[in-house]
Amino acid sequence: QVQLVESEGGLVQAGGSLRLSCAASGLTFSTYAMGWFRQAPGKEREFVAVISRPGYAYYGDSVKGRFTISRDNAKNTVFLQMNSLKSEDTAVYSCAAGSFGFGYRDSPRDYDYWGQGTQVTVSS
């Protein structure tokens, strides 16, 4: 049984930082690309970042330069470091695993497994 579990989010002031983690089990973690998505109330799910099996990263335009995705294959964990947070970053953040082996995928339909999501709220 594949399971992805995000860490607790939280409330952060604008300009602050927060690090999310996602622990995976039930899959060979190192063979999967790992992504982060987010969804705000009334909005469509938005691509945030993805990191490939070799460790190459790609970011959505809205977070480029502020967020960093990383992974620790020994711990079966992917991270999302969020800096310079803005109120518009407020959303439920979910991690996802995709079996694609080459190229970047930014559609939720390209991912096989999902975590339950965690709330991040940025206050003005």
mmCIF file of C-alpha atoms in Angstrom:
data_model
loop_
_atom_site.group_PDB
_atom_site.id
_atom_site.type_symbol
_atom_site.label_atom_id
_atom_site.label_comp_id
_atom_site.label_asym_id
_atom_site.label_seq_id
_atom_site.Cartn_x
_atom_site.Cartn_y
_atom_site.Cartn_z
ATOM 1 C CA GLN A 1 0.000 0.000 0.000
ATOM 2 C CA VAL A 2 1.470 3.310 -1.094
ATOM 3 C CA GLN A 3 1.194 6.139 1.381
ATOM 4 C CA LEU A 4 2.388 9.732 1.213
ATOM 5 C CA VAL A 5 2.129 11.763 4.403
ATOM 6 C CA GLU A 6 2.802 15.489 4.536
ATOM 7 C CA SER A 7 4.040 17.206 7.642
ATOM 8 C CA GLU A 8 1.863 19.682 9.480
ATOM 9 C CA GLY A 9 1.661 23.058 7.801
ATOM 10 C CA GLY A 10 0.829 26.091 9.835
ATOM 11 C CA LEU A 11 0.355 29.820 10.067
ATOM 12 C CA VAL A 12 3.214 32.020 8.906
ATOM 13 C CA GLN A 13 3.547 35.766 8.587
ATOM 14 C CA ALA A 14 4.157 37.274 5.177
ATOM 15 C CA GLY A 15 7.853 37.326 4.416
ATOM 16 C CA GLY A 16 8.490 34.316 6.599
ATOM 17 C CA SER A 17 9.578 30.780 5.803
ATOM 18 C CA LEU A 18 8.247 27.287 6.273
ATOM 19 C CA ARG A 19 9.504 23.845 5.340
ATOM 20 C CA LEU A 20 7.155 21.036 4.427
ATOM 21 C CA SER A 21 8.083 17.389 4.211
ATOM 22 C CA CYS A 22 6.409 14.365 2.693
ATOM 23 C CA ALA A 23 7.278 10.858 3.835
ATOM 24 C CA ALA A 24 6.606 8.034 1.407
ATOM 25 C CA SER A 25 6.128 4.340 2.017
ATOM 26 C CA GLY A 26 5.059 1.354 -0.032
ATOM 27 C CA LEU A 27 7.002 2.333 -3.144
ATOM 28 C CA THR A 28 10.580 2.370 -4.320
ATOM 29 C CA PHE A 29 11.047 6.033 -3.570
ATOM 30 C CA SER A 30 14.231 6.613 -5.539
ATOM 31 C CA THR A 31 12.556 5.535 -8.794
ATOM 32 C CA TYR A 32 9.804 8.191 -8.602
ATOM 33 C CA ALA A 33 9.735 11.837 -9.460
ATOM 34 C CA MET A 34 8.197 13.782 -6.588
ATOM 35 C CA GLY A 35 6.044 16.867 -6.965
ATOM 36 C CA TRP A 36 4.211 19.445 -4.908
ATOM 37 C CA PHE A 37 0.857 20.965 -5.801
ATOM 38 C CA ARG A 38 -1.382 23.422 -4.024
ATOM 39 C CA GLN A 39 -5.028 24.387 -4.085
ATOM 40 C CA ALA A 40 -6.639 27.486 -2.639
ATOM 41 C CA PRO A 41 -10.392 27.747 -1.990
ATOM 42 C CA GLY A 42 -12.260 28.291 -5.231
ATOM 43 C CA LYS A 43 -9.131 27.800 -7.319
ATOM 44 C CA GLU A 44 -7.837 24.985 -9.476
ATOM 45 C CA ARG A 45 -5.007 22.816 -8.289
ATOM 46 C CA GLU A 46 -1.728 24.515 -9.159
ATOM 47 C CA PHE A 47 1.640 22.991 -9.902
ATOM 48 C CA VAL A 48 4.337 24.141 -7.491
ATOM 49 C CA ALA A 49 7.482 22.092 -8.048
ATOM 50 C CA VAL A 50 8.837 18.726 -9.093
ATOM 51 C CA ILE A 51 12.150 16.978 -8.560
ATOM 52 C CA SER A 52 13.297 14.186 -10.810
ATOM 53 C CA ARG A 53 14.879 10.907 -9.834
ATOM 54 C CA PRO A 54 18.386 12.286 -10.473
ATOM 55 C CA GLY A 55 17.468 15.428 -8.525
ATOM 56 C CA TYR A 56 16.751 18.036 -11.196
ATOM 57 C CA ALA A 57 14.099 20.531 -10.179
ATOM 58 C CA TYR A 58 11.459 22.562 -11.986
ATOM 59 C CA TYR A 59 9.177 25.223 -10.503
ATOM 60 C CA GLY A 60 5.962 26.954 -11.311
ATOM 61 C CA ASP A 61 6.329 30.597 -12.255
ATOM 62 C CA SER A 62 4.548 31.846 -9.156
ATOM 63 C CA VAL A 63 7.096 30.303 -6.784
ATOM 64 C CA LYS A 64 10.283 30.412 -8.830
ATOM 65 C CA GLY A 65 13.108 31.984 -6.873
ATOM 66 C CA ARG A 66 11.309 31.611 -3.546
ATOM 67 C CA PHE A 67 10.693 27.874 -3.115
ATOM 68 C CA THR A 68 13.168 25.005 -3.210
ATOM 69 C CA ILE A 69 12.314 21.340 -3.605
ATOM 70 C CA SER A 70 14.713 18.650 -2.435
ATOM 71 C CA ARG A 71 14.695 14.967 -1.627
ATOM 72 C CA ASP A 72 16.419 12.543 0.697
ATOM 73 C CA ASN A 73 16.191 9.108 -0.843
ATOM 74 C CA ALA A 74 17.675 7.441 2.228
ATOM 75 C CA LYS A 75 14.724 8.752 4.251
ATOM 76 C CA ASN A 76 12.101 8.351 1.510
ATOM 77 C CA THR A 77 11.241 12.004 1.976
ATOM 78 C CA VAL A 78 10.717 15.016 -0.243
ATOM 79 C CA PHE A 79 10.870 18.579 1.090
ATOM 80 C CA LEU A 80 9.553 21.956 0.056
ATOM 81 C CA GLN A 81 11.383 24.938 1.488
ATOM 82 C CA MET A 82 9.192 28.026 1.188
ATOM 83 C CA ASN A 83 10.788 31.439 1.638
ATOM 84 C CA SER A 84 9.506 34.993 1.243
ATOM 85 C CA LEU A 85 5.975 33.770 1.700
ATOM 86 C CA LYS A 86 3.080 35.850 0.424
ATOM 87 C CA SER A 87 -0.587 35.813 1.294
ATOM 88 C CA GLU A 88 -1.321 34.324 -2.119
ATOM 89 C CA ASP A 89 0.693 31.248 -1.118
ATOM 90 C CA THR A 90 -2.113 30.296 1.254
ATOM 91 C CA ALA A 91 -3.413 26.902 0.150
ATOM 92 C CA VAL A 92 -3.587 23.220 0.881
ATOM 93 C CA TYR A 93 -0.285 21.727 -0.217
ATOM 94 C CA SER A 94 -0.090 18.129 -1.421
ATOM 95 C CA CYS A 95 2.817 15.968 -2.428
ATOM 96 C CA ALA A 96 2.591 13.501 -5.274
ATOM 97 C CA ALA A 97 4.649 10.699 -6.791
ATOM 98 C CA GLY A 98 4.980 10.107 -10.520
ATOM 99 C CA SER A 99 6.521 7.175 -12.338
ATOM 100 C CA PHE A 100 7.592 9.150 -15.400
ATOM 101 C CA GLY A 101 11.301 8.766 -15.933
ATOM 102 C CA PHE A 102 12.222 11.708 -18.096
ATOM 103 C CA GLY A 103 11.078 15.262 -18.530
ATOM 104 C CA TYR A 104 9.003 17.474 -16.279
ATOM 105 C CA ARG A 105 5.298 16.930 -15.693
ATOM 106 C CA ASP A 106 3.133 19.699 -14.280
ATOM 107 C CA SER A 107 -0.336 18.195 -14.582
ATOM 108 C CA PRO A 108 -1.945 16.381 -11.645
ATOM 109 C CA ARG A 109 -3.031 13.694 -14.097
ATOM 110 C CA ASP A 110 0.609 12.716 -14.605
ATOM 111 C CA TYR A 111 1.024 11.616 -10.992
ATOM 112 C CA ASP A 112 0.146 8.231 -9.571
ATOM 113 C CA TYR A 113 -0.061 8.743 -5.807
ATOM 114 C CA TRP A 114 -1.059 11.620 -3.562
ATOM 115 C CA GLY A 115 -0.784 12.684 0.023
ATOM 116 C CA GLN A 116 -3.735 13.939 2.028
ATOM 117 C CA GLY A 117 -2.670 17.583 1.917
ATOM 118 C CA THR A 118 -1.633 20.058 4.567
ATOM 119 C CA GLN A 119 -2.841 23.603 5.188
ATOM 120 C CA VAL A 120 -0.451 26.525 4.881
ATOM 121 C CA THR A 121 -1.779 29.947 5.799
ATOM 122 C CA VAL A 122 0.205 33.139 5.275
ATOM 123 C CA SER A 123 -1.023 36.175 7.159
ATOM 124 C CA SER A 124 -0.628 39.701 5.837
#
